[in-house]
């Protein structure tokens, strides 16, 4: 969803933080995308690479790490891995009471000269 | 998928107020927003943003540790909106749905019925035209139209700018009618107290399974156009079952804004939110 506008958010964030740190070019940016974040990582990376020309991220390598989704079972209360928001508990087949992991969507760090 | 719908220009949107002026004064209003945010997890001195405690200037490479939520700026503005609503005792509801589910008709009927009891304001979000805001104003409530251009959702900044123009009274209800889209608006907190997802019986009863994010982040689900149930293959029971699997706390109201079925229950629900 809306990966282009999210990519623009990343560029703005990178420029602000680079300015604060007194760097003019970023070599590498590390971004965490949770499996249940609602962000299509491939589309987002493609969008970001398309938009970086002329920005501080133009020559940056974009590294994306994925965080697996997790939910807490409403039936037996265990935490289980979720690949999609429709996954059920492997023990009792109940749905989760809530998502407990995989919603992350953040810039972890940047590497600069 | 919005990555193909071209919603990549956040400054493209326009706000139409009653006088249709100031259409273009919003694009740079973020100039004085603070650089820090509250979505990160590391300790830092707020006076110094997110700089590491030491900068390694003597090293050829520099690692800038951030751990910053990419939507942190939107979330910060959303929290500011929420605080503004609480301070003014305004109930703000974010109405989301597919296009054509009947959101505007529900609001028209609601305004007709409640305008003598409550002060009601509406922010309308659509890609183009002021048609919905015009309909709402004819119903008797002040409305402002946000045109998102090629964008597919409202965000907290658009709401913040609209609030300044709408002159919302204390102790009132603000309905935000989001862009008809069950995907992108799910991700953007606007600062609302409650999110209301509307589906109509002319859509499939498996819609909650197809768009789980929206149903998981909503508080109330209105199943609209129930007067058409005899003519369509829509099982209310199935739709409720699927939605509750995804969100056990979701409430439901079956409604026909055409016949008035369920409207009293909706008004009761609104009253309980204060």
mmCIF file of C-alpha atoms in Angstrom:
data_model
loop_
_atom_site.group_PDB
_atom_site.id
_atom_site.type_symbol
_atom_site.label_atom_id
_atom_site.label_comp_id
_atom_site.label_asym_id
_atom_site.label_seq_id
_atom_site.Cartn_x
_atom_site.Cartn_y
_atom_site.Cartn_z
ATOM 1 C CA UNK A 1 0.000 0.000 0.000
ATOM 2 C CA UNK A 2 1.077 3.581 -0.769
ATOM 3 C CA UNK A 3 4.713 2.536 -0.955
ATOM 4 C CA UNK A 4 5.709 5.625 -2.907
ATOM 5 C CA UNK A 5 4.512 8.042 -0.249
ATOM 6 C CA UNK A 6 6.216 5.910 2.392
ATOM 7 C CA UNK A 7 9.428 6.003 0.355
ATOM 8 C CA UNK A 8 9.188 9.787 0.319
ATOM 9 C CA UNK A 9 8.854 9.745 4.108
ATOM 10 C CA UNK A 10 12.105 7.791 4.307
ATOM 11 C CA UNK A 11 13.919 10.246 2.051
ATOM 12 C CA UNK A 12 12.720 13.181 4.171
ATOM 13 C CA UNK A 13 13.719 11.415 7.373
ATOM 14 C CA UNK A 14 17.177 10.545 5.956
ATOM 15 C CA UNK A 15 17.769 14.128 4.854
ATOM 16 C CA UNK A 16 16.760 15.560 8.227
ATOM 17 C CA UNK A 17 18.910 13.147 10.191
ATOM 18 C CA UNK A 18 21.887 13.475 7.839
ATOM 19 C CA UNK A 19 21.704 17.245 8.233
ATOM 20 C CA UNK A 20 21.720 16.934 12.005
ATOM 21 C CA UNK A 21 24.742 14.674 11.801
ATOM 22 C CA UNK A 22 26.600 16.871 9.325
ATOM 23 C CA UNK A 23 26.885 14.311 6.533
ATOM 24 C CA UNK A 24 26.178 14.974 2.879
ATOM 25 C CA UNK A 25 25.889 11.463 1.479
ATOM 26 C CA UNK A 26 24.591 8.170 2.789
ATOM 27 C CA UNK A 27 26.265 4.945 1.734
ATOM 28 C CA UNK A 28 23.812 2.542 3.232
ATOM 29 C CA UNK A 29 20.417 2.659 4.897
ATOM 30 C CA UNK A 30 18.961 -0.159 6.964
ATOM 31 C CA UNK A 31 15.180 -0.366 7.123
ATOM 32 C CA UNK A 32 13.100 -2.825 9.128
ATOM 33 C CA UNK A 33 9.818 -3.952 7.580
ATOM 34 C CA UNK A 34 7.588 -6.218 9.642
ATOM 35 C CA UNK A 35 5.707 -8.957 7.826
ATOM 36 C CA UNK A 36 2.401 -7.585 9.188
ATOM 37 C CA UNK A 37 3.254 -3.907 8.830
ATOM 38 C CA UNK A 38 0.998 -3.470 5.829
ATOM 39 C CA UNK A 39 3.978 -2.513 3.685
ATOM 40 C CA UNK A 40 4.944 -4.560 0.643
ATOM 41 C CA UNK A 41 8.703 -4.639 1.119
ATOM 42 C CA UNK A 42 9.530 -5.293 -2.548
ATOM 43 C CA UNK A 43 7.296 -2.499 -3.830
ATOM 44 C CA UNK A 44 8.602 -0.171 -1.145
ATOM 45 C CA UNK A 45 12.251 -0.897 -2.011
ATOM 46 C CA UNK A 46 11.530 -0.453 -5.709
ATOM 47 C CA UNK A 47 9.747 2.822 -5.017
ATOM 48 C CA UNK A 48 12.552 4.084 -2.827
ATOM 49 C CA UNK A 49 15.233 3.238 -5.373
ATOM 50 C CA UNK A 50 13.194 4.992 -8.030
ATOM 51 C CA UNK A 51 12.800 8.201 -6.023
ATOM 52 C CA UNK A 52 16.282 8.689 -4.557
ATOM 53 C CA UNK A 53 17.840 10.381 -7.588
ATOM 54 C CA UNK A 54 19.106 13.806 -6.606
ATOM 55 C CA UNK A 55 18.606 13.127 -2.893
ATOM 56 C CA UNK A 56 20.980 12.249 -0.113
ATOM 57 C CA UNK A 57 20.123 8.588 -0.660
ATOM 58 C CA UNK A 58 21.021 8.572 -4.364
ATOM 59 C CA UNK A 59 24.057 6.323 -3.918
ATOM 60 C CA UNK A 60 22.865 4.487 -0.839
ATOM 61 C CA UNK A 61 22.495 0.739 -0.710
ATOM 62 C CA UNK A 62 19.028 -0.012 0.629
ATOM 63 C CA UNK A 63 19.066 -2.979 3.001
ATOM 64 C CA UNK A 64 15.765 -4.270 4.268
ATOM 65 C CA UNK A 65 15.402 -6.635 7.177
ATOM 66 C CA UNK A 66 12.131 -8.437 7.709
ATOM 67 C CA UNK A 67 10.609 -9.055 11.120
ATOM 68 C CA UNK A 68 8.306 -12.069 11.371
ATOM 69 C CA UNK A 69 4.719 -11.537 12.412
ATOM 70 C CA UNK A 70 3.533 -12.820 15.783
ATOM 71 C CA UNK A 71 0.184 -13.058 17.477
ATOM 72 C CA UNK A 72 -1.115 -14.086 20.882
ATOM 73 C CA UNK A 73 -3.706 -16.846 20.773
ATOM 74 C CA UNK A 74 -7.100 -15.869 22.167
ATOM 75 C CA UNK A 75 -7.693 -19.506 23.163
ATOM 76 C CA UNK A 76 -4.518 -20.935 24.691
ATOM 77 C CA UNK A 77 -2.613 -17.658 25.135
ATOM 78 C CA UNK A 78 0.580 -18.833 23.408
ATOM 79 C CA UNK A 79 2.480 -16.589 21.058
ATOM 80 C CA UNK A 80 2.715 -17.973 17.540
ATOM 81 C CA UNK A 81 4.256 -16.926 14.251
ATOM 82 C CA UNK A 82 1.964 -15.324 11.695
ATOM 83 C CA UNK A 83 2.831 -15.045 8.025
ATOM 84 C CA UNK A 84 -0.432 -13.238 7.288
ATOM 85 C CA UNK A 85 -3.068 -11.509 9.401
ATOM 86 C CA UNK A 86 -5.379 -14.467 8.794
ATOM 87 C CA UNK A 87 -3.142 -17.111 10.400
ATOM 88 C CA UNK A 88 -4.523 -19.098 13.320
ATOM 89 C CA UNK A 89 -2.866 -20.697 16.346
ATOM 90 C CA UNK A 90 -1.109 -23.931 15.348
ATOM 91 C CA UNK A 91 -2.080 -25.550 18.671
ATOM 92 C CA UNK A 92 -5.798 -24.834 18.940
ATOM 93 C CA UNK A 93 -6.672 -23.128 15.612
ATOM 94 C CA UNK A 94 -7.997 -20.036 17.379
ATOM 95 C CA UNK A 95 -7.424 -16.558 16.017
ATOM 96 C CA UNK A 96 -5.099 -14.186 17.863
ATOM 97 C CA UNK A 97 -6.415 -11.655 20.329
ATOM 98 C CA UNK A 98 -3.894 -9.219 18.933
ATOM 99 C CA UNK A 99 -0.773 -8.813 16.806
ATOM 100 C CA UNK A 100 2.333 -8.834 19.009
ATOM 101 C CA UNK A 101 5.102 -8.609 16.413
ATOM 102 C CA UNK A 102 5.780 -7.814 12.795
ATOM 103 C CA UNK A 103 4.178 -4.360 12.707
ATOM 104 C CA UNK A 104 7.558 -2.598 12.635
ATOM 105 C CA UNK A 105 8.287 -0.135 9.862
ATOM 106 C CA UNK A 106 11.315 1.950 10.736
ATOM 107 C CA UNK A 107 14.722 3.211 9.745
ATOM 108 C CA UNK A 108 17.217 1.368 11.911
ATOM 109 C CA UNK A 109 20.420 3.146 10.920
ATOM 110 C CA UNK A 110 22.385 4.851 8.176
ATOM 111 C CA UNK A 111 26.034 4.549 7.216
ATOM 112 C CA UNK A 112 27.801 7.697 6.023
ATOM 113 C CA UNK A 113 31.278 8.769 5.054
ATOM 114 C CA UNK B 1 -1.910 -1.138 -4.874
ATOM 115 C CA UNK B 2 -1.051 2.445 -4.262
ATOM 116 C CA UNK B 3 2.431 2.026 -5.601
ATOM 117 C CA UNK B 4 0.772 1.974 -8.983
ATOM 118 C CA UNK B 5 -1.894 4.602 -8.320
ATOM 119 C CA UNK B 6 0.636 7.390 -8.068
ATOM 120 C CA UNK B 7 -0.028 8.647 -4.574
ATOM 121 C CA UNK B 8 3.576 9.597 -4.118
ATOM 122 C CA UNK B 9 3.221 13.351 -3.867
ATOM 123 C CA UNK B 10 2.147 14.307 -0.365
ATOM 124 C CA UNK B 11 1.858 17.994 -1.205
ATOM 125 C CA UNK B 12 -0.601 17.489 -4.016
ATOM 126 C CA UNK B 13 -3.754 17.629 -1.920
ATOM 127 C CA UNK B 14 -6.109 20.609 -1.761
ATOM 128 C CA UNK B 15 -8.468 21.736 0.929
ATOM 129 C CA UNK B 16 -11.723 23.422 -0.064
ATOM 130 C CA UNK B 17 -13.400 25.450 2.632
ATOM 131 C CA UNK B 18 -16.699 27.271 2.413
ATOM 132 C CA UNK B 19 -15.257 30.298 0.736
ATOM 133 C CA UNK B 20 -13.081 28.231 -1.567
ATOM 134 C CA UNK B 21 -10.059 30.288 -0.695
ATOM 135 C CA UNK B 22 -6.641 29.401 0.658
ATOM 136 C CA UNK B 23 -6.472 26.364 -1.570
ATOM 137 C CA UNK B 24 -2.720 26.369 -1.743
ATOM 138 C CA UNK B 25 -1.447 27.559 1.577
ATOM 139 C CA UNK B 26 -0.901 24.161 3.064
ATOM 140 C CA UNK B 27 2.048 22.778 1.213
ATOM 141 C CA UNK B 28 4.785 24.061 3.446
ATOM 142 C CA UNK B 29 3.119 24.339 6.795
ATOM 143 C CA UNK B 30 5.378 21.639 8.202
ATOM 144 C CA UNK B 31 8.342 23.957 8.195
ATOM 145 C CA UNK B 32 8.276 24.419 11.914
ATOM 146 C CA UNK B 33 7.611 20.877 12.940
ATOM 147 C CA UNK B 34 10.130 19.474 15.314
ATOM 148 C CA UNK B 35 12.695 17.036 14.075
ATOM 149 C CA UNK B 36 12.401 14.630 16.923
ATOM 150 C CA UNK B 37 9.710 11.996 17.224
ATOM 151 C CA UNK B 38 8.455 9.628 19.864
ATOM 152 C CA UNK B 39 8.361 6.353 17.964
ATOM 153 C CA UNK B 40 11.920 5.256 18.619
ATOM 154 C CA UNK B 41 13.156 3.095 21.412
ATOM 155 C CA UNK B 42 16.590 4.337 22.305
ATOM 156 C CA UNK B 43 17.420 6.853 24.949
ATOM 157 C CA UNK B 44 18.364 10.228 23.695
ATOM 158 C CA UNK B 45 18.634 13.809 24.733
ATOM 159 C CA UNK B 46 15.700 15.611 23.091
ATOM 160 C CA UNK B 47 17.795 18.728 22.791
ATOM 161 C CA UNK B 48 20.045 16.879 20.443
ATOM 162 C CA UNK B 49 17.673 14.898 18.198
ATOM 163 C CA UNK B 50 18.987 11.475 17.414
ATOM 164 C CA UNK B 51 22.656 12.029 17.295
ATOM 165 C CA UNK B 52 24.747 9.292 18.797
ATOM 166 C CA UNK B 53 26.342 10.278 22.069
ATOM 167 C CA UNK B 54 29.697 10.384 20.298
ATOM 168 C CA UNK B 55 30.152 11.018 16.624
ATOM 169 C CA UNK B 56 33.286 9.126 15.534
ATOM 170 C CA UNK B 57 34.375 12.060 13.439
ATOM 171 C CA UNK B 58 37.843 10.630 13.429
ATOM 172 C CA UNK B 59 36.650 7.518 11.614
ATOM 173 C CA UNK B 60 36.154 7.307 7.871
ATOM 174 C CA UNK B 61 32.662 5.837 8.247
ATOM 175 C CA UNK B 62 29.921 7.009 10.500
ATOM 176 C CA UNK B 63 26.988 4.939 11.699
ATOM 177 C CA UNK B 64 23.905 7.039 12.411
ATOM 178 C CA UNK B 65 21.729 4.982 14.693
ATOM 179 C CA UNK B 66 18.080 5.993 14.322
ATOM 180 C CA UNK B 67 15.482 3.315 15.125
ATOM 181 C CA UNK B 68 12.850 5.750 13.938
ATOM 182 C CA UNK B 69 9.336 4.800 12.940
ATOM 183 C CA UNK B 70 8.853 5.889 9.342
ATOM 184 C CA UNK B 71 5.300 7.002 10.098
ATOM 185 C CA UNK B 72 6.443 8.804 13.234
ATOM 186 C CA UNK B 73 5.765 12.239 11.793
ATOM 187 C CA UNK B 74 2.193 11.262 10.901
ATOM 188 C CA UNK B 75 1.746 9.608 14.287
ATOM 189 C CA UNK B 76 3.070 12.669 16.112
ATOM 190 C CA UNK B 77 0.605 14.925 14.296
ATOM 191 C CA UNK B 78 -2.189 12.410 14.917
ATOM 192 C CA UNK B 79 -1.494 12.494 18.655
ATOM 193 C CA UNK B 80 -1.534 16.277 18.534
ATOM 194 C CA UNK B 81 -4.918 16.177 16.764
ATOM 195 C CA UNK B 82 -6.200 13.711 19.364
ATOM 196 C CA UNK B 83 -5.139 15.995 22.194
ATOM 197 C CA UNK B 84 -6.850 18.913 20.491
ATOM 198 C CA UNK B 85 -10.088 16.888 20.227
ATOM 199 C CA UNK B 86 -9.922 15.846 23.865
ATOM 200 C CA UNK B 87 -9.302 19.408 25.008
ATOM 201 C CA UNK B 88 -12.357 20.627 23.140
ATOM 202 C CA UNK B 89 -14.506 17.588 24.016
ATOM 203 C CA UNK B 90 -14.893 16.789 20.340
ATOM 204 C CA UNK B 91 -15.765 13.235 19.350
ATOM 205 C CA UNK B 92 -13.794 12.519 16.173
ATOM 206 C CA UNK B 93 -14.685 9.466 14.101
ATOM 207 C CA UNK B 94 -12.754 8.262 11.079
ATOM 208 C CA UNK B 95 -15.213 6.680 8.628
ATOM 209 C CA UNK B 96 -13.544 4.222 6.245
ATOM 210 C CA UNK B 97 -14.905 1.919 3.556
ATOM 211 C CA UNK B 98 -14.766 0.920 -0.086
ATOM 212 C CA UNK B 99 -16.158 3.484 -2.512
ATOM 213 C CA UNK B 100 -19.956 3.356 -2.670
ATOM 214 C CA UNK B 101 -20.695 1.739 0.690
ATOM 215 C CA UNK B 102 -22.996 4.623 1.653
ATOM 216 C CA UNK B 103 -20.831 6.667 4.043
ATOM 217 C CA UNK B 104 -22.087 10.016 2.794
ATOM 218 C CA UNK B 105 -25.722 8.885 2.918
ATOM 219 C CA UNK B 106 -25.256 7.688 6.497
ATOM 220 C CA UNK B 107 -23.795 11.065 7.415
ATOM 221 C CA UNK B 108 -26.613 12.974 5.671
ATOM 222 C CA UNK B 109 -29.220 10.992 7.590
ATOM 223 C CA UNK B 110 -27.284 11.350 10.842
ATOM 224 C CA UNK B 111 -27.006 15.110 10.440
ATOM 225 C CA UNK B 112 -30.728 15.448 9.678
ATOM 226 C CA UNK B 113 -31.571 13.523 12.845
ATOM 227 C CA UNK B 114 -29.007 14.887 15.284
ATOM 228 C CA UNK B 115 -28.303 18.449 14.195
ATOM 229 C CA UNK B 116 -30.808 19.812 16.720
ATOM 230 C CA UNK B 117 -29.051 17.925 19.530
ATOM 231 C CA UNK B 118 -25.374 18.022 18.559
ATOM 232 C CA UNK B 119 -23.082 20.362 16.731
ATOM 233 C CA UNK B 120 -21.729 18.304 13.846
ATOM 234 C CA UNK B 121 -18.791 19.001 11.541
ATOM 235 C CA UNK B 122 -17.516 16.951 8.623
ATOM 236 C CA UNK B 123 -14.194 16.608 6.824
ATOM 237 C CA UNK B 124 -14.675 14.948 3.456
ATOM 238 C CA UNK B 125 -11.845 13.176 1.669
ATOM 239 C CA UNK B 126 -12.012 12.352 -2.028
ATOM 240 C CA UNK B 127 -9.552 12.351 -4.878
ATOM 241 C CA UNK B 128 -11.523 14.993 -6.767
ATOM 242 C CA UNK B 129 -14.645 17.202 -6.600
ATOM 243 C CA UNK B 130 -16.472 18.880 -3.718
ATOM 244 C CA UNK B 131 -19.635 16.884 -4.327
ATOM 245 C CA UNK B 132 -19.687 15.144 -0.941
ATOM 246 C CA UNK B 133 -18.958 18.308 1.035
ATOM 247 C CA UNK B 134 -21.741 20.045 -0.925
ATOM 248 C CA UNK B 135 -24.146 17.234 0.003
ATOM 249 C CA UNK B 136 -23.161 17.463 3.668
ATOM 250 C CA UNK B 137 -23.562 21.236 3.782
ATOM 251 C CA UNK B 138 -27.046 20.898 2.293
ATOM 252 C CA UNK B 139 -27.821 18.612 5.239
ATOM 253 C CA UNK B 140 -26.980 21.462 7.576
ATOM 254 C CA UNK B 141 -23.484 20.701 8.901
ATOM 255 C CA UNK B 142 -20.360 22.735 8.130
ATOM 256 C CA UNK B 143 -18.057 20.678 5.920
ATOM 257 C CA UNK B 144 -14.654 20.993 4.388
ATOM 258 C CA UNK B 145 -13.460 19.004 1.416
ATOM 259 C CA UNK B 146 -9.952 17.655 1.075
ATOM 260 C CA UNK B 147 -9.032 16.589 -2.429
ATOM 261 C CA UNK B 148 -6.108 14.226 -2.260
ATOM 262 C CA UNK B 149 -5.330 14.536 -5.976
ATOM 263 C CA UNK B 150 -3.836 11.213 -6.958
ATOM 264 C CA UNK B 151 -3.406 10.252 -3.300
ATOM 265 C CA UNK B 152 -5.386 7.389 -1.846
ATOM 266 C CA UNK B 153 -5.768 8.296 1.838
ATOM 267 C CA UNK B 154 -6.031 11.164 4.291
ATOM 268 C CA UNK B 155 -3.163 11.746 6.693
ATOM 269 C CA UNK B 156 -2.826 13.554 10.008
ATOM 270 C CA UNK B 157 -1.305 16.664 8.454
ATOM 271 C CA UNK B 158 -4.294 17.150 6.154
ATOM 272 C CA UNK B 159 -6.617 16.877 9.162
ATOM 273 C CA UNK B 160 -4.527 19.270 11.231
ATOM 274 C CA UNK B 161 -4.693 21.893 8.478
ATOM 275 C CA UNK B 162 -8.431 21.367 7.973
ATOM 276 C CA UNK B 163 -9.138 21.821 11.682
ATOM 277 C CA UNK B 164 -7.791 25.350 11.499
ATOM 278 C CA UNK B 165 -10.314 26.239 8.805
ATOM 279 C CA UNK B 166 -13.392 24.430 10.047
ATOM 280 C CA UNK B 167 -13.741 26.370 13.346
ATOM 281 C CA UNK B 168 -15.074 23.399 15.259
ATOM 282 C CA UNK B 169 -17.132 24.144 18.378
ATOM 283 C CA UNK B 170 -16.507 22.555 21.754
ATOM 284 C CA UNK B 171 -18.686 19.550 22.642
ATOM 285 C CA UNK B 172 -19.322 18.580 19.034
ATOM 286 C CA UNK B 173 -18.953 15.591 16.724
ATOM 287 C CA UNK B 174 -16.449 15.608 13.867
ATOM 288 C CA UNK B 175 -16.908 12.969 11.193
ATOM 289 C CA UNK B 176 -13.958 12.411 8.889
ATOM 290 C CA UNK B 177 -15.125 10.641 5.759
ATOM 291 C CA UNK B 178 -11.950 9.072 4.454
ATOM 292 C CA UNK B 179 -11.183 8.340 0.807
ATOM 293 C CA UNK B 180 -13.096 5.239 -0.323
ATOM 294 C CA UNK B 181 -10.362 2.633 -0.002
ATOM 295 C CA UNK B 182 -10.070 -0.333 2.344
ATOM 296 C CA UNK B 183 -6.289 -0.577 2.047
ATOM 297 C CA UNK B 184 -4.217 2.575 2.532
ATOM 298 C CA UNK B 185 -6.281 4.548 5.100
ATOM 299 C CA UNK B 186 -5.813 1.652 7.545
ATOM 300 C CA UNK B 187 -2.202 2.633 8.094
ATOM 301 C CA UNK B 188 -2.698 6.332 8.793
ATOM 302 C CA UNK B 189 -3.807 7.420 12.236
ATOM 303 C CA UNK B 190 -5.619 10.752 11.915
ATOM 304 C CA UNK B 191 -6.039 11.322 15.651
ATOM 305 C CA UNK B 192 -9.579 9.981 15.751
ATOM 306 C CA UNK B 193 -10.990 8.464 18.933
ATOM 307 C CA UNK B 194 -12.742 5.674 17.048
ATOM 308 C CA UNK B 195 -12.517 4.199 13.571
ATOM 309 C CA UNK B 196 -15.756 3.100 11.909
ATOM 310 C CA UNK B 197 -15.579 0.727 8.935
ATOM 311 C CA UNK B 198 -18.657 0.588 6.693
ATOM 312 C CA UNK B 199 -19.424 -2.335 4.393
ATOM 313 C CA UNK B 200 -22.552 -2.737 2.336
ATOM 314 C CA UNK B 201 -24.370 -5.943 1.578
ATOM 315 C CA UNK B 202 -23.784 -5.464 -2.136
ATOM 316 C CA UNK B 203 -20.137 -6.262 -1.405
ATOM 317 C CA UNK B 204 -18.971 -9.789 -0.576
ATOM 318 C CA UNK B 205 -19.420 -11.105 2.947
ATOM 319 C CA UNK B 206 -15.773 -12.214 2.833
ATOM 320 C CA UNK B 207 -14.560 -8.607 2.684
ATOM 321 C CA UNK B 208 -13.096 -8.752 6.224
ATOM 322 C CA UNK B 209 -10.811 -11.601 5.156
ATOM 323 C CA UNK B 210 -9.701 -9.756 2.031
ATOM 324 C CA UNK B 211 -8.899 -6.518 3.877
ATOM 325 C CA UNK B 212 -7.913 -7.706 7.356
ATOM 326 C CA UNK B 213 -5.801 -4.682 8.298
ATOM 327 C CA UNK B 214 -8.795 -2.335 8.131
ATOM 328 C CA UNK B 215 -11.049 -4.596 10.168
ATOM 329 C CA UNK B 216 -8.337 -5.193 12.757
ATOM 330 C CA UNK B 217 -7.854 -1.473 13.307
ATOM 331 C CA UNK B 218 -11.534 -0.485 13.485
ATOM 332 C CA UNK B 219 -13.791 -0.199 16.521
ATOM 333 C CA UNK B 220 -17.215 -0.376 14.904
ATOM 334 C CA UNK B 221 -18.398 -2.087 11.717
ATOM 335 C CA UNK B 222 -21.569 -0.779 10.105
ATOM 336 C CA UNK B 223 -23.162 -3.252 7.710
ATOM 337 C CA UNK B 224 -25.144 -0.928 5.458
ATOM 338 C CA UNK B 225 -27.889 -1.326 2.823
ATOM 339 C CA UNK B 226 -29.586 -4.153 4.732
ATOM 340 C CA UNK B 227 -32.799 -3.359 2.830
ATOM 341 C CA UNK B 228 -31.115 -5.093 -0.135
ATOM 342 C CA UNK B 229 -30.418 -8.354 1.725
ATOM 343 C CA UNK B 230 -33.316 -10.227 0.054
ATOM 344 C CA UNK B 231 -31.743 -9.580 -3.344
ATOM 345 C CA UNK B 232 -28.068 -10.392 -2.761
ATOM 346 C CA UNK B 233 -26.010 -13.368 -1.624
ATOM 347 C CA UNK B 234 -24.628 -11.713 1.470
ATOM 348 C CA UNK B 235 -24.680 -13.468 4.817
ATOM 349 C CA UNK B 236 -24.505 -11.032 7.716
ATOM 350 C CA UNK B 237 -23.630 -13.942 9.980
ATOM 351 C CA UNK B 238 -20.647 -14.887 7.801
ATOM 352 C CA UNK B 239 -19.371 -11.321 7.549
ATOM 353 C CA UNK B 240 -19.618 -10.876 11.332
ATOM 354 C CA UNK B 241 -17.910 -14.230 11.932
ATOM 355 C CA UNK B 242 -14.964 -13.366 9.692
ATOM 356 C CA UNK B 243 -14.582 -9.877 11.117
ATOM 357 C CA UNK B 244 -14.745 -11.098 14.739
ATOM 358 C CA UNK B 245 -12.071 -13.705 13.990
ATOM 359 C CA UNK B 246 -9.792 -10.863 13.018
ATOM 360 C CA UNK B 247 -10.877 -8.448 15.718
ATOM 361 C CA UNK B 248 -12.713 -9.928 18.707
ATOM 362 C CA UNK B 249 -13.476 -6.443 20.052
ATOM 363 C CA UNK B 250 -15.210 -5.166 16.917
ATOM 364 C CA UNK B 251 -18.775 -3.957 17.434
ATOM 365 C CA UNK B 252 -21.454 -4.211 14.725
ATOM 366 C CA UNK B 253 -24.546 -2.294 13.677
ATOM 367 C CA UNK B 254 -26.772 -3.467 10.847
ATOM 368 C CA UNK B 255 -28.154 -0.461 9.071
ATOM 369 C CA UNK B 256 -30.113 0.809 6.123
ATOM 370 C CA UNK B 257 -29.672 4.530 5.809
ATOM 371 C CA UNK B 258 -32.455 4.373 3.206
ATOM 372 C CA UNK B 259 -35.139 2.826 5.426
ATOM 373 C CA UNK B 260 -33.737 4.037 8.742
ATOM 374 C CA UNK B 261 -33.110 0.542 10.126
ATOM 375 C CA UNK B 262 -30.310 0.608 12.695
ATOM 376 C CA UNK B 263 -30.056 4.390 12.807
ATOM 377 C CA UNK B 264 -31.340 4.573 16.404
ATOM 378 C CA UNK B 265 -28.725 2.032 17.441
ATOM 379 C CA UNK B 266 -26.061 4.148 15.697
ATOM 380 C CA UNK B 267 -27.184 7.279 17.520
ATOM 381 C CA UNK B 268 -27.081 5.393 20.827
ATOM 382 C CA UNK B 269 -23.555 4.234 20.013
ATOM 383 C CA UNK B 270 -22.499 7.813 19.244
ATOM 384 C CA UNK B 271 -23.978 9.046 22.531
ATOM 385 C CA UNK B 272 -22.022 6.416 24.463
ATOM 386 C CA UNK B 273 -18.710 7.619 23.045
ATOM 387 C CA UNK B 274 -18.830 10.871 24.997
#
